[in-house]
Amino acid sequence: MASGTTKQPCVKCNKGGGVATCGGCQQWFCAKHFNEHRQELSTQLDDIGQEHDLLQRDLVPENTTHSLVSYVNNWEKESIAKIQIAAEEARRDLEAPGRTIR
């Protein structure tokens, strides 16, 4: 009686029956190439982690700068509104009846 499973060759060296399959890429590897594949994946994961850290670091100052710019913009609007109110009050005082300008 024949078995329903066939041994897959290693995708790297195409020799013998693969002894392990990668759960991510679903490829078969011999013991030597399986370990190499795991090391490659580990290196790629480290690189991705470093890229993530760099992006995270680069984004934080941008958010801080944006927050500060927003704060300055609000301060400017509030200051202008206060100045406009003070100017309007000064005009009213100057236009009050009985007020003379020297």
Short mmCIF file of C-alpha atoms in Angstrom, two decimals:
data_model
loop_
_atom_site.label_atom_id
_atom_site.label_comp_id
_atom_site.label_asym_id
_atom_site.label_seq_id
_atom_site.Cartn_x
_atom_site.Cartn_y
_atom_site.Cartn_z
CA MET A 1 0.00 0.00 0.00
CA ALA A 2 1.47 3.34 -1.05
CA SER A 3 1.55 6.33 1.27
CA GLY A 4 -0.36 9.48 0.30
CA THR A 5 2.54 11.75 1.22
CA THR A 6 5.48 12.44 -1.04
CA LYS A 7 8.73 13.83 0.19
CA GLN A 8 9.41 17.30 -1.11
CA PRO A 9 12.92 18.30 -2.17
CA CYS A 10 14.67 21.23 -0.50
CA VAL A 11 13.89 24.47 -2.37
CA LYS A 12 17.50 25.62 -1.98
CA CYS A 13 19.53 22.58 -3.03
CA ASN A 14 16.78 20.48 -4.64
CA LYS A 15 18.21 17.42 -2.93
CA GLY A 16 16.54 14.66 -0.99
CA GLY A 17 13.33 14.95 0.87
CA GLY A 18 12.78 18.18 2.72
CA VAL A 19 12.66 17.61 6.41
CA ALA A 20 10.88 20.79 7.42
CA THR A 21 8.42 23.22 5.93
CA CYS A 22 8.38 26.91 6.76
CA GLY A 23 5.05 27.93 8.28
CA GLY A 24 5.29 31.36 6.66
CA CYS A 25 6.30 30.67 3.07
CA GLN A 26 5.22 27.00 3.00
CA GLN A 27 8.48 25.91 1.34
CA TRP A 28 10.39 22.74 2.15
CA PHE A 29 13.98 22.81 3.36
CA CYS A 30 16.66 20.31 4.31
CA ALA A 31 18.05 20.71 7.82
CA LYS A 32 20.97 22.89 6.70
CA HIS A 33 18.88 25.23 4.58
CA PHE A 34 16.04 25.34 7.10
CA ASN A 35 18.44 26.76 9.68
CA GLU A 36 19.77 29.26 7.11
CA HIS A 37 16.21 30.27 6.22
CA ARG A 38 15.39 30.85 9.90
CA GLN A 39 18.54 32.98 10.26
CA GLU A 40 17.57 35.04 7.17
CA LEU A 41 14.09 35.58 8.60
CA SER A 42 15.57 36.56 11.96
CA THR A 43 17.87 39.09 10.26
CA GLN A 44 14.96 40.51 8.25
CA LEU A 45 12.89 40.83 11.41
CA ASP A 46 15.74 42.68 13.15
CA ASP A 47 16.01 45.05 10.16
CA ILE A 48 12.27 45.70 10.24
CA GLY A 49 12.47 46.39 13.97
CA GLN A 50 15.27 48.91 13.42
CA GLU A 51 13.34 50.61 10.61
CA HIS A 52 10.29 50.79 12.88
CA ASP A 53 12.35 52.40 15.64
CA LEU A 54 13.81 54.97 13.22
CA LEU A 55 10.39 55.85 11.83
CA GLN A 56 8.96 56.12 15.33
CA ARG A 57 11.81 58.42 16.36
CA ASP A 58 11.36 60.58 13.26
CA LEU A 59 7.60 60.90 13.76
CA VAL A 60 7.69 61.96 17.41
CA PRO A 61 9.46 65.32 16.83
CA GLU A 62 7.05 66.06 13.97
CA ASN A 63 4.07 65.54 16.25
CA THR A 64 5.68 67.67 18.96
CA THR A 65 6.44 70.43 16.46
CA HIS A 66 2.91 70.28 15.07
CA SER A 67 1.50 70.55 18.59
CA LEU A 68 3.69 73.59 19.35
CA VAL A 69 2.76 75.29 16.08
CA SER A 70 -0.90 74.69 16.86
CA TYR A 71 -0.39 76.21 20.31
CA VAL A 72 1.27 79.32 18.82
CA ASN A 73 -1.52 79.68 16.24
CA ASN A 74 -4.16 79.59 18.99
CA TRP A 75 -2.19 82.07 21.10
CA GLU A 76 -1.99 84.41 18.09
CA LYS A 77 -5.75 84.27 17.47
CA GLU A 78 -6.56 84.87 21.14
CA SER A 79 -4.11 87.78 21.33
CA ILE A 80 -5.55 89.42 18.20
CA ALA A 81 -9.07 89.06 19.60
CA LYS A 82 -8.01 90.72 22.88
CA ILE A 83 -6.31 93.58 20.99
CA GLN A 84 -9.40 94.10 18.84
CA ILE A 85 -11.59 94.28 21.94
CA ALA A 86 -9.23 96.79 23.59
CA ALA A 87 -9.13 98.91 20.40
CA GLU A 88 -12.94 98.93 20.17
CA GLU A 89 -13.22 100.01 23.81
CA ALA A 90 -10.69 102.79 23.20
CA ARG A 91 -12.68 104.01 20.16
CA ARG A 92 -15.90 104.05 22.19
CA ASP A 93 -14.19 106.01 24.96
CA LEU A 94 -12.92 108.54 22.42
CA GLU A 95 -16.33 108.90 20.78
CA ALA A 96 -18.20 109.32 24.07
CA PRO A 97 -20.25 112.54 24.35
CA GLY A 98 -18.43 115.39 26.05
CA ARG A 99 -15.03 113.90 25.21
CA THR A 100 -12.63 116.34 23.62
CA ILE A 101 -9.48 115.39 21.79
CA ARG A 102 -6.47 117.64 22.24
#
